Each structure stands twice: as C-alpha cells, then as structure tokens.
Amino acid sequence: MIVLTGLLAAGLMLGCGGEKPQPNEPQPPKISLPFEKVRMEQGTELSVAKLNNVDKIFITETFFRTGSLTKMGDVIYIRNANTKTISEARIDGEDLKITKADVVKDIPEDSFISNDGKKLIYRNANRHIDALAADGTVVPFFEQRVTGMVGVPGKPEVVSFASSAAVIRYEVTDGKVGSEMNVVIPKDRDKLLQTPNGIACDGTNVYMYGSTLDGKMTVGAVAVYSLDGIRQHVIGNKHDEARKPGYLASAFDLAVTEDYLFVFDGNIRRIHIFNKKDGSIVDFMSADKLFDGQTGVHLMAMEDNAVLAVVKPDSKNEFDAGDKVFVLKMGES
C-alpha cells in the first residue's frame, strides 16, 4: 500500500506542467467460480465448483478409461459420445459451452484424444493417428496403431504405448511423429503395471496408470518414470513394499497438476490425491459422496492445481441433461 501511494504521488508531480496521464483501460474481471469447501477423509480441504453443462455434452455412453478430454490454451477438446465427434469448448463463467461443434467427425468411441501443444491428436476410424492443425487441416501424424499418445509439454516430443507394450518416446519433426528417442517405461515392468489404461506427461515424468496383480487380486497402480526411463516411484498396491502407500483398487483415470496427482478409483468409488514429488498420499474422498452416486468420472488437469471432472450421470432421469461437470481445486502446496 505504501509503494502504491508513493507511485501515485510521483505520477501526480510529473504530470504538473506536462501531458495529463491517460487513465488505464478497464480490465475485464477474472472468472471467479463459486467454490464450495469440502473436507476429505483425512481433513484436507478440496474446493469444488459445479458448472452448467449448457450444451448437454456427453463424454461417455459406457465408461472408457483414456483420452476423452484435452486442453490447449483455454480451448477444451471433448470427444462427444452422442455425435461421435470432437468439439471445442470453453469455460465461460459458470458454464461449460461448446464454441465449435464437430471439428472432427467419425471418431470411434474408444479413441483417445490428446495434443502435442500445437495440434489436436486423435485415433481415427482406421486406428491410425491423425492431427488437426490450427487451420482445420487434418494430417497423418503416426501410422502405427497405439492405444494412447500424449505430447511432452514444452518439447517437440510425444510418448505413446500400445496395449500392454512399452511406453516409447518419439521426437516430432515436420508435423508428424519422427524417430524413436528411447524407451521410457519398459514392456517388462516386473510387477509395476501389467494392464495400462492410459498415460500422462508433465514434461519431466511420464505417468502410466492401470492395473496390476497383488497375489491373485487385481489392484490399481500408477508407475512414474522420468523421460529418460529412470524409475521414480510407483503408487498403489499397499502389499508391495516397493510401492509407496496409498492403496488403489483401480486406476481408471488420472490428472497431473503442478503439485498433485488426482486418480479416479472406479472400483471403490474414490478420488485419491497424491503428492507428485514423492507419490505420498495427500488425501482421498468417496466419489459417491462428492458426485452423488455417479458412475464414470473423467479428469483433466487445469491451471493452479485444479482439475476439470466430467461425470456420467447414474440416473436415467438425469441422462438427457448431459454429463455433470465440476472443477476440483487444491490449495497452495
């Protein structure tokens, strides 16, 4: 306050005898969502804001576990199950609105969608990978068939996996996937992760989530490796001493923010939040409590440790209104 007052006084003195200072242009107010504080199981507070799904967006007809949402800038790309297309959307105040419908058509319902920071990436009807440039041009991006592919933030690179195969790191040159750089997560992962559901990357590490075996029981896990293929830690499966605490019955979807990992555990209906640095558990919450008994949950990282959650309604009476949409926000780390 003292500094501001001094600057104003100096501005008035300089203005005497000279040109009058021009008033600042009015700035539009920042969007402030009506977050409601919710206390999680161990006492951590999570802020939750419900958005209006004004265009009745449906992410899933049945729950698929990878790649229904991706974001570039303030544009959110959504694979819409009803129309089998990809649409552009934005958060406008308390609304999630489609700003451009059907930017890509004939999308298989089990297709992932992602981006490399410049172009939308998706699997086409032939199960090859196409990219959508900013001018709306569709170009071939990768001719091999893969289950998932994501861009490496801040680098002209992508990482991908095919079914239970290795996670491979590729360079991107001339607008398409180029030469292989290295294996990030090996196919022979010991007991780390046997059935992947998806991958995420924050520019430093790769996060592969899915299921593994704990004895004869299938449980969830998240394997974390550096881009150079160095194992960091594995989250889940409390019975394996090599894993960090934070038991996961399943790992259906994952969002990586600046400081946290949000993991949707569909088998026991929980959202787990882990510290990204070491994989330690921060807290967890019953998804039934948070989302009123909903079934499928898709997560997408936003800025400021926030996550966009799109939730498939459980009740047939609610289905015509589209999926429910929430923003979950952690406080300062």
mmCIF file of C-alpha atoms in Angstrom:
data_model
loop_
_atom_site.group_PDB
_atom_site.id
_atom_site.type_symbol
_atom_site.label_atom_id
_atom_site.label_comp_id
_atom_site.label_asym_id
_atom_site.label_seq_id
_atom_site.Cartn_x
_atom_site.Cartn_y
_atom_site.Cartn_z
ATOM 1 C CA MET A 1 0.000 0.000 0.000
ATOM 2 C CA ILE A 2 2.887 2.391 0.812
ATOM 3 C CA VAL A 3 4.585 1.670 -2.504
ATOM 4 C CA LEU A 4 1.352 2.229 -4.417
ATOM 5 C CA THR A 5 0.736 5.576 -2.692
ATOM 6 C CA GLY A 6 4.276 6.704 -3.487
ATOM 7 C CA LEU A 7 3.921 5.827 -7.131
ATOM 8 C CA LEU A 8 0.641 7.718 -7.385
ATOM 9 C CA ALA A 9 2.213 10.798 -5.779
ATOM 10 C CA ALA A 10 5.184 10.670 -8.136
ATOM 11 C CA GLY A 11 2.827 10.382 -11.088
ATOM 12 C CA LEU A 12 0.904 13.496 -9.998
ATOM 13 C CA MET A 13 4.100 15.522 -9.589
ATOM 14 C CA LEU A 14 5.400 14.532 -13.001
ATOM 15 C CA GLY A 15 2.051 15.364 -14.510
ATOM 16 C CA CYS A 16 2.250 19.049 -13.466
ATOM 17 C CA GLY A 17 3.118 21.206 -16.419
ATOM 18 C CA GLY A 18 3.149 18.250 -18.814
ATOM 19 C CA GLU A 19 0.692 15.969 -20.508
ATOM 20 C CA LYS A 20 -2.057 14.575 -18.381
ATOM 21 C CA PRO A 21 -1.607 10.857 -17.642
ATOM 22 C CA GLN A 22 -4.071 8.696 -19.529
ATOM 23 C CA PRO A 23 -6.429 6.600 -17.428
ATOM 24 C CA ASN A 24 -5.808 2.867 -17.512
ATOM 25 C CA GLU A 25 -8.063 0.779 -19.719
ATOM 26 C CA PRO A 26 -10.675 -1.074 -17.651
ATOM 27 C CA GLN A 27 -9.744 -4.731 -17.275
ATOM 28 C CA PRO A 28 -12.397 -7.442 -17.563
ATOM 29 C CA PRO A 29 -12.950 -9.216 -14.252
ATOM 30 C CA LYS A 30 -11.375 -12.631 -13.837
ATOM 31 C CA ILE A 31 -13.736 -15.565 -13.712
ATOM 32 C CA SER A 32 -14.387 -16.451 -10.083
ATOM 33 C CA LEU A 33 -16.237 -19.726 -9.685
ATOM 34 C CA PRO A 34 -18.406 -20.273 -6.586
ATOM 35 C CA PHE A 35 -16.151 -22.903 -4.994
ATOM 36 C CA GLU A 36 -17.539 -24.830 -2.039
ATOM 37 C CA LYS A 37 -15.085 -26.235 0.513
ATOM 38 C CA VAL A 38 -15.356 -29.990 1.015
ATOM 39 C CA ARG A 39 -13.391 -31.805 3.711
ATOM 40 C CA MET A 40 -11.778 -35.056 2.611
ATOM 41 C CA GLU A 41 -11.303 -38.237 4.646
ATOM 42 C CA GLN A 42 -8.107 -37.137 6.411
ATOM 43 C CA GLY A 43 -9.128 -33.497 6.836
ATOM 44 C CA THR A 44 -7.634 -31.830 3.744
ATOM 45 C CA GLU A 45 -9.930 -29.256 2.168
ATOM 46 C CA LEU A 46 -10.830 -29.524 -1.507
ATOM 47 C CA SER A 47 -12.700 -26.721 -3.277
ATOM 48 C CA VAL A 48 -15.472 -27.880 -5.603
ATOM 49 C CA ALA A 49 -17.442 -25.804 -8.117
ATOM 50 C CA LYS A 50 -20.283 -27.227 -10.206
ATOM 51 C CA LEU A 51 -20.508 -25.958 -13.793
ATOM 52 C CA ASN A 52 -23.561 -25.839 -16.015
ATOM 53 C CA ASN A 53 -23.367 -28.233 -18.971
ATOM 54 C CA VAL A 54 -25.319 -25.847 -21.168
ATOM 55 C CA ASP A 55 -24.896 -27.780 -24.416
ATOM 56 C CA LYS A 56 -25.680 -31.233 -22.964
ATOM 57 C CA ILE A 57 -22.243 -32.687 -23.592
ATOM 58 C CA PHE A 58 -21.937 -36.467 -23.230
ATOM 59 C CA ILE A 59 -18.410 -37.770 -22.753
ATOM 60 C CA THR A 60 -19.318 -41.443 -22.492
ATOM 61 C CA GLU A 61 -22.143 -43.808 -23.245
ATOM 62 C CA THR A 62 -20.218 -46.532 -21.462
ATOM 63 C CA PHE A 63 -17.130 -45.751 -19.441
ATOM 64 C CA PHE A 64 -13.892 -45.791 -21.417
ATOM 65 C CA ARG A 65 -10.735 -45.158 -19.481
ATOM 66 C CA THR A 66 -8.485 -42.956 -21.573
ATOM 67 C CA GLY A 67 -8.487 -39.760 -23.564
ATOM 68 C CA SER A 68 -11.901 -38.100 -23.687
ATOM 69 C CA LEU A 69 -10.650 -34.598 -22.869
ATOM 70 C CA THR A 70 -7.622 -32.492 -23.726
ATOM 71 C CA LYS A 71 -6.782 -28.785 -23.434
ATOM 72 C CA MET A 72 -4.704 -26.267 -25.408
ATOM 73 C CA GLY A 73 -4.702 -22.727 -24.077
ATOM 74 C CA ASP A 74 -8.238 -22.038 -22.920
ATOM 75 C CA VAL A 75 -9.772 -24.388 -25.511
ATOM 76 C CA ILE A 76 -11.016 -27.730 -24.209
ATOM 77 C CA TYR A 77 -11.473 -30.511 -26.754
ATOM 78 C CA ILE A 78 -14.180 -33.035 -25.925
ATOM 79 C CA ARG A 79 -14.881 -36.361 -27.592
ATOM 80 C CA ASN A 80 -18.682 -36.292 -27.642
ATOM 81 C CA ALA A 81 -20.173 -39.785 -27.412
ATOM 82 C CA ASN A 82 -23.590 -38.827 -28.793
ATOM 83 C CA THR A 83 -22.313 -37.397 -32.073
ATOM 84 C CA LYS A 84 -19.083 -39.478 -32.391
ATOM 85 C CA THR A 85 -17.232 -36.197 -32.956
ATOM 86 C CA ILE A 86 -14.706 -33.927 -31.252
ATOM 87 C CA SER A 87 -15.916 -30.453 -30.293
ATOM 88 C CA GLU A 88 -14.237 -27.318 -28.963
ATOM 89 C CA ALA A 89 -15.499 -25.958 -25.650
ATOM 90 C CA ARG A 90 -14.635 -23.231 -23.141
ATOM 91 C CA ILE A 91 -15.475 -22.403 -19.554
ATOM 92 C CA ASP A 92 -17.487 -19.191 -19.637
ATOM 93 C CA GLY A 93 -18.294 -18.003 -16.120
ATOM 94 C CA GLU A 94 -20.130 -20.920 -14.513
ATOM 95 C CA ASP A 95 -20.907 -22.580 -17.860
ATOM 96 C CA LEU A 96 -19.116 -25.151 -19.990
ATOM 97 C CA LYS A 97 -20.065 -24.205 -23.547
ATOM 98 C CA ILE A 98 -19.363 -25.730 -26.945
ATOM 99 C CA THR A 99 -17.837 -22.965 -29.060
ATOM 100 C CA LYS A 100 -17.309 -25.047 -32.192
ATOM 101 C CA ALA A 101 -19.154 -28.298 -32.718
ATOM 102 C CA ASP A 102 -17.891 -31.292 -34.666
ATOM 103 C CA VAL A 103 -14.412 -30.059 -35.524
ATOM 104 C CA VAL A 104 -13.576 -33.713 -36.217
ATOM 105 C CA LYS A 105 -16.157 -36.320 -37.264
ATOM 106 C CA ASP A 106 -16.435 -40.124 -37.262
ATOM 107 C CA ILE A 107 -14.429 -40.626 -34.073
ATOM 108 C CA PRO A 108 -14.528 -44.147 -32.608
ATOM 109 C CA GLU A 109 -15.922 -44.125 -29.081
ATOM 110 C CA ASP A 110 -12.783 -45.793 -27.728
ATOM 111 C CA SER A 111 -10.458 -43.286 -29.415
ATOM 112 C CA PHE A 112 -8.125 -41.254 -27.252
ATOM 113 C CA ILE A 113 -7.718 -37.528 -27.860
ATOM 114 C CA SER A 114 -4.649 -35.555 -26.846
ATOM 115 C CA ASN A 115 -2.360 -32.811 -28.150
ATOM 116 C CA ASP A 116 1.317 -32.031 -28.714
ATOM 117 C CA GLY A 117 0.976 -28.395 -27.679
ATOM 118 C CA LYS A 118 0.265 -27.276 -31.249
ATOM 119 C CA LYS A 119 -2.179 -29.775 -32.731
ATOM 120 C CA LEU A 120 -5.020 -31.967 -31.576
ATOM 121 C CA ILE A 121 -4.072 -35.669 -31.758
ATOM 122 C CA TYR A 122 -6.628 -38.475 -32.036
ATOM 123 C CA ARG A 123 -7.144 -42.007 -33.333
ATOM 124 C CA ASN A 124 -9.228 -42.225 -36.493
ATOM 125 C CA ALA A 125 -11.641 -44.911 -37.656
ATOM 126 C CA ASN A 126 -8.716 -46.878 -39.149
ATOM 127 C CA ARG A 127 -6.981 -46.773 -35.742
ATOM 128 C CA HIS A 128 -4.119 -44.668 -37.084
ATOM 129 C CA ILE A 129 -3.210 -41.321 -35.521
ATOM 130 C CA ASP A 130 -4.238 -38.050 -37.163
ATOM 131 C CA ALA A 131 -3.563 -34.456 -36.128
ATOM 132 C CA LEU A 132 -5.778 -31.402 -36.533
ATOM 133 C CA ALA A 133 -3.811 -28.247 -37.312
ATOM 134 C CA ALA A 134 -4.918 -24.761 -36.231
ATOM 135 C CA ASP A 135 -6.287 -24.045 -39.728
ATOM 136 C CA GLY A 136 -8.562 -27.101 -39.540
ATOM 137 C CA THR A 137 -6.404 -29.265 -41.796
ATOM 138 C CA VAL A 138 -6.271 -32.948 -40.886
ATOM 139 C CA VAL A 139 -2.867 -34.533 -41.468
ATOM 140 C CA PRO A 140 -1.456 -38.022 -40.752
ATOM 141 C CA PHE A 141 0.551 -37.935 -37.521
ATOM 142 C CA PHE A 142 1.559 -41.559 -36.807
ATOM 143 C CA GLU A 143 0.869 -44.638 -38.904
ATOM 144 C CA GLN A 144 1.340 -47.230 -36.185
ATOM 145 C CA ARG A 145 -1.611 -48.342 -34.097
ATOM 146 C CA VAL A 146 -1.273 -47.242 -30.490
ATOM 147 C CA THR A 147 -3.618 -47.233 -27.518
ATOM 148 C CA GLY A 148 -2.598 -43.837 -26.179
ATOM 149 C CA MET A 149 -0.333 -40.926 -27.096
ATOM 150 C CA VAL A 150 0.355 -37.606 -25.362
ATOM 151 C CA GLY A 151 2.599 -34.667 -26.109
ATOM 152 C CA VAL A 152 5.540 -33.783 -23.879
ATOM 153 C CA PRO A 153 4.814 -30.240 -22.611
ATOM 154 C CA GLY A 154 7.398 -27.705 -23.743
ATOM 155 C CA LYS A 155 9.178 -30.097 -26.128
ATOM 156 C CA PRO A 156 8.635 -31.279 -29.720
ATOM 157 C CA GLU A 157 8.100 -34.836 -28.486
ATOM 158 C CA VAL A 158 5.377 -37.373 -27.765
ATOM 159 C CA VAL A 159 5.152 -40.560 -25.715
ATOM 160 C CA SER A 160 2.872 -43.481 -26.574
ATOM 161 C CA PHE A 161 2.002 -47.053 -25.667
ATOM 162 C CA ALA A 162 0.160 -49.880 -27.406
ATOM 163 C CA SER A 163 -1.930 -52.174 -25.189
ATOM 164 C CA SER A 164 0.488 -53.578 -22.589
ATOM 165 C CA ALA A 165 3.572 -52.722 -24.659
ATOM 166 C CA ALA A 166 6.363 -50.354 -23.651
ATOM 167 C CA VAL A 167 5.975 -46.600 -23.404
ATOM 168 C CA ILE A 168 8.101 -45.096 -26.201
ATOM 169 C CA ARG A 169 9.380 -41.533 -26.542
ATOM 170 C CA TYR A 170 9.476 -40.023 -30.059
ATOM 171 C CA GLU A 171 10.600 -36.721 -31.483
ATOM 172 C CA VAL A 172 8.110 -34.712 -33.549
ATOM 173 C CA THR A 173 9.512 -33.308 -36.804
ATOM 174 C CA ASP A 174 7.810 -31.757 -39.838
ATOM 175 C CA GLY A 175 4.404 -32.032 -38.180
ATOM 176 C CA LYS A 176 4.464 -35.772 -37.541
ATOM 177 C CA VAL A 177 5.995 -38.404 -35.296
ATOM 178 C CA GLY A 178 9.635 -38.921 -36.198
ATOM 179 C CA SER A 179 12.378 -41.156 -34.875
ATOM 180 C CA GLU A 180 12.252 -43.087 -31.613
ATOM 181 C CA MET A 181 14.274 -41.458 -28.827
ATOM 182 C CA ASN A 182 14.132 -44.044 -26.038
ATOM 183 C CA VAL A 183 12.005 -46.481 -24.079
ATOM 184 C CA VAL A 184 10.547 -44.626 -21.101
ATOM 185 C CA ILE A 185 8.688 -47.471 -19.366
ATOM 186 C CA PRO A 186 9.739 -50.985 -20.428
ATOM 187 C CA LYS A 187 7.306 -53.658 -21.513
ATOM 188 C CA ASP A 188 8.858 -55.937 -18.897
ATOM 189 C CA ARG A 189 7.818 -53.862 -15.905
ATOM 190 C CA ASP A 190 8.237 -56.603 -13.280
ATOM 191 C CA LYS A 191 5.090 -56.217 -11.169
ATOM 192 C CA LEU A 192 4.749 -52.492 -11.728
ATOM 193 C CA LEU A 193 1.856 -52.277 -14.154
ATOM 194 C CA GLN A 194 0.519 -55.092 -16.289
ATOM 195 C CA THR A 195 -2.611 -53.622 -17.881
ATOM 196 C CA PRO A 196 -2.342 -49.908 -18.716
ATOM 197 C CA ASN A 197 -5.410 -47.718 -19.078
ATOM 198 C CA GLY A 198 -3.618 -44.529 -20.070
ATOM 199 C CA ILE A 199 -0.604 -42.254 -19.798
ATOM 200 C CA ALA A 200 0.064 -38.648 -18.845
ATOM 201 C CA CYS A 201 3.162 -36.466 -19.057
ATOM 202 C CA ASP A 202 4.091 -33.210 -17.324
ATOM 203 C CA GLY A 203 7.281 -32.501 -19.282
ATOM 204 C CA THR A 204 9.508 -34.147 -16.666
ATOM 205 C CA ASN A 205 7.926 -37.511 -15.873
ATOM 206 C CA VAL A 206 5.587 -39.988 -17.549
ATOM 207 C CA TYR A 207 2.701 -41.409 -15.517
ATOM 208 C CA MET A 208 1.266 -44.747 -16.640
ATOM 209 C CA TYR A 209 -1.888 -45.807 -14.811
ATOM 210 C CA GLY A 210 -3.924 -49.002 -14.844
ATOM 211 C CA SER A 211 -3.992 -52.341 -13.049
ATOM 212 C CA THR A 212 -1.611 -54.981 -11.787
ATOM 213 C CA LEU A 213 -1.766 -58.174 -9.729
ATOM 214 C CA ASP A 214 -1.401 -58.300 -5.956
ATOM 215 C CA GLY A 215 -1.224 -62.048 -5.495
ATOM 216 C CA LYS A 216 -4.359 -63.214 -7.281
ATOM 217 C CA MET A 217 -6.195 -59.915 -6.827
ATOM 218 C CA THR A 218 -6.221 -57.174 -9.457
ATOM 219 C CA VAL A 219 -5.432 -53.750 -7.996
ATOM 220 C CA GLY A 220 -4.619 -50.294 -9.330
ATOM 221 C CA ALA A 221 -1.229 -48.656 -9.737
ATOM 222 C CA VAL A 222 0.486 -45.617 -11.235
ATOM 223 C CA ALA A 223 4.057 -46.104 -12.484
ATOM 224 C CA VAL A 224 6.158 -42.918 -12.612
ATOM 225 C CA TYR A 225 9.307 -42.723 -14.764
ATOM 226 C CA SER A 226 11.475 -39.862 -15.929
ATOM 227 C CA LEU A 227 11.563 -39.141 -19.656
ATOM 228 C CA ASP A 228 14.977 -40.809 -19.717
ATOM 229 C CA GLY A 229 13.470 -44.047 -18.425
ATOM 230 C CA ILE A 230 14.568 -43.823 -14.794
ATOM 231 C CA ARG A 231 12.021 -45.260 -12.375
ATOM 232 C CA GLN A 232 10.847 -42.684 -9.813
ATOM 233 C CA HIS A 233 8.154 -44.403 -7.760
ATOM 234 C CA VAL A 234 5.010 -46.496 -8.081
ATOM 235 C CA ILE A 235 1.744 -45.539 -6.419
ATOM 236 C CA GLY A 236 -0.783 -48.117 -5.228
ATOM 237 C CA ASN A 237 -0.842 -51.744 -4.043
ATOM 238 C CA LYS A 238 -0.204 -51.448 -0.303
ATOM 239 C CA HIS A 239 1.030 -55.070 -0.041
ATOM 240 C CA ASP A 240 4.161 -54.474 -2.125
ATOM 241 C CA GLU A 241 6.973 -52.944 -0.074
ATOM 242 C CA ALA A 242 8.461 -51.392 -3.224
ATOM 243 C CA ARG A 243 5.391 -49.195 -3.623
ATOM 244 C CA LYS A 244 4.539 -46.008 -1.832
ATOM 245 C CA PRO A 245 1.499 -46.047 0.496
ATOM 246 C CA GLY A 246 -1.908 -45.107 -0.874
ATOM 247 C CA TYR A 247 -3.848 -48.226 -1.810
ATOM 248 C CA LEU A 248 -5.665 -48.197 -5.152
ATOM 249 C CA ALA A 249 -8.266 -50.814 -6.024
ATOM 250 C CA SER A 250 -8.150 -49.473 -9.591
ATOM 251 C CA ALA A 251 -6.847 -46.509 -11.583
ATOM 252 C CA PHE A 252 -9.387 -45.608 -14.267
ATOM 253 C CA ASP A 253 -8.304 -42.028 -14.960
ATOM 254 C CA LEU A 254 -5.612 -39.596 -13.856
ATOM 255 C CA ALA A 255 -4.871 -35.871 -13.984
ATOM 256 C CA VAL A 256 -1.422 -34.394 -13.287
ATOM 257 C CA THR A 257 -1.376 -30.803 -11.972
ATOM 258 C CA GLU A 258 1.558 -28.649 -10.862
ATOM 259 C CA ASP A 259 1.859 -30.382 -7.479
ATOM 260 C CA TYR A 260 -0.607 -33.259 -7.366
ATOM 261 C CA LEU A 261 -1.872 -36.443 -8.981
ATOM 262 C CA PHE A 262 -5.635 -36.891 -8.986
ATOM 263 C CA VAL A 263 -6.568 -40.565 -9.513
ATOM 264 C CA PHE A 264 -10.105 -41.828 -10.023
ATOM 265 C CA ASP A 265 -10.522 -45.274 -8.435
ATOM 266 C CA GLY A 266 -13.639 -46.676 -10.074
ATOM 267 C CA ASN A 267 -13.732 -49.966 -8.178
ATOM 268 C CA ILE A 268 -14.134 -48.419 -4.735
ATOM 269 C CA ARG A 269 -15.552 -45.090 -5.964
ATOM 270 C CA ARG A 270 -12.815 -42.815 -4.659
ATOM 271 C CA ILE A 271 -10.771 -39.877 -5.852
ATOM 272 C CA HIS A 272 -7.236 -40.141 -4.452
ATOM 273 C CA ILE A 273 -4.863 -37.164 -4.369
ATOM 274 C CA PHE A 274 -1.110 -37.817 -4.199
ATOM 275 C CA ASN A 275 1.918 -35.573 -3.855
ATOM 276 C CA LYS A 276 3.522 -35.541 -7.293
ATOM 277 C CA LYS A 277 7.080 -35.229 -5.986
ATOM 278 C CA ASP A 278 7.268 -38.461 -3.999
ATOM 279 C CA GLY A 279 3.980 -40.295 -4.562
ATOM 280 C CA SER A 280 2.850 -39.919 -0.944
ATOM 281 C CA ILE A 281 -0.881 -39.854 -0.279
ATOM 282 C CA VAL A 282 -2.349 -36.406 0.447
ATOM 283 C CA ASP A 283 -5.960 -37.436 0.976
ATOM 284 C CA PHE A 284 -8.905 -39.201 -0.634
ATOM 285 C CA MET A 285 -12.640 -38.825 -0.898
ATOM 286 C CA SER A 286 -15.605 -41.014 -1.700
ATOM 287 C CA ALA A 287 -16.691 -40.214 -5.240
ATOM 288 C CA ASP A 288 -20.251 -41.184 -4.295
ATOM 289 C CA LYS A 289 -20.189 -38.513 -1.612
ATOM 290 C CA LEU A 290 -18.690 -35.931 -3.937
ATOM 291 C CA PHE A 291 -20.677 -36.718 -7.086
ATOM 292 C CA ASP A 292 -23.925 -38.009 -5.607
ATOM 293 C CA GLY A 293 -23.618 -41.635 -6.698
ATOM 294 C CA GLN A 294 -22.392 -41.103 -10.241
ATOM 295 C CA THR A 295 -20.700 -43.810 -12.307
ATOM 296 C CA GLY A 296 -17.943 -42.761 -14.751
ATOM 297 C CA VAL A 297 -15.515 -39.931 -13.993
ATOM 298 C CA HIS A 298 -13.098 -38.301 -16.454
ATOM 299 C CA LEU A 299 -10.384 -35.979 -15.155
ATOM 300 C CA MET A 300 -8.363 -33.284 -16.930
ATOM 301 C CA ALA A 301 -5.697 -31.049 -15.393
ATOM 302 C CA MET A 302 -6.234 -27.285 -15.411
ATOM 303 C CA GLU A 303 -4.037 -24.439 -14.144
ATOM 304 C CA ASP A 304 -3.395 -23.662 -10.455
ATOM 305 C CA ASN A 305 -3.725 -27.258 -9.184
ATOM 306 C CA ALA A 306 -7.289 -27.505 -10.458
ATOM 307 C CA VAL A 307 -8.927 -30.416 -12.278
ATOM 308 C CA LEU A 308 -11.950 -30.497 -14.563
ATOM 309 C CA ALA A 309 -14.118 -33.532 -13.741
ATOM 310 C CA VAL A 310 -16.820 -34.709 -16.145
ATOM 311 C CA VAL A 311 -19.149 -37.246 -14.558
ATOM 312 C CA LYS A 312 -21.578 -39.600 -16.251
ATOM 313 C CA PRO A 313 -24.993 -39.464 -14.517
ATOM 314 C CA ASP A 314 -26.155 -42.608 -12.769
ATOM 315 C CA SER A 315 -29.862 -41.870 -13.040
ATOM 316 C CA LYS A 316 -31.717 -42.313 -16.342
ATOM 317 C CA ASN A 317 -33.837 -39.300 -15.406
ATOM 318 C CA GLU A 318 -30.729 -37.110 -15.467
ATOM 319 C CA PHE A 319 -29.231 -38.545 -18.637
ATOM 320 C CA ASP A 320 -30.983 -36.147 -21.021
ATOM 321 C CA ALA A 321 -29.279 -33.208 -19.295
ATOM 322 C CA GLY A 322 -25.806 -34.391 -20.309
ATOM 323 C CA ASP A 323 -22.865 -35.265 -18.111
ATOM 324 C CA LYS A 324 -22.256 -33.353 -14.884
ATOM 325 C CA VAL A 325 -19.254 -31.022 -14.804
ATOM 326 C CA PHE A 326 -17.159 -29.938 -11.821
ATOM 327 C CA VAL A 327 -13.896 -28.116 -11.120
ATOM 328 C CA LEU A 328 -11.862 -29.523 -8.220
ATOM 329 C CA LYS A 329 -9.186 -27.231 -6.798
ATOM 330 C CA MET A 330 -6.453 -27.858 -4.260
ATOM 331 C CA GLY A 331 -4.992 -25.023 -2.226
ATOM 332 C CA GLU A 332 -1.399 -23.803 -2.274
ATOM 333 C CA SER A 333 1.192 -26.556 -1.924
#
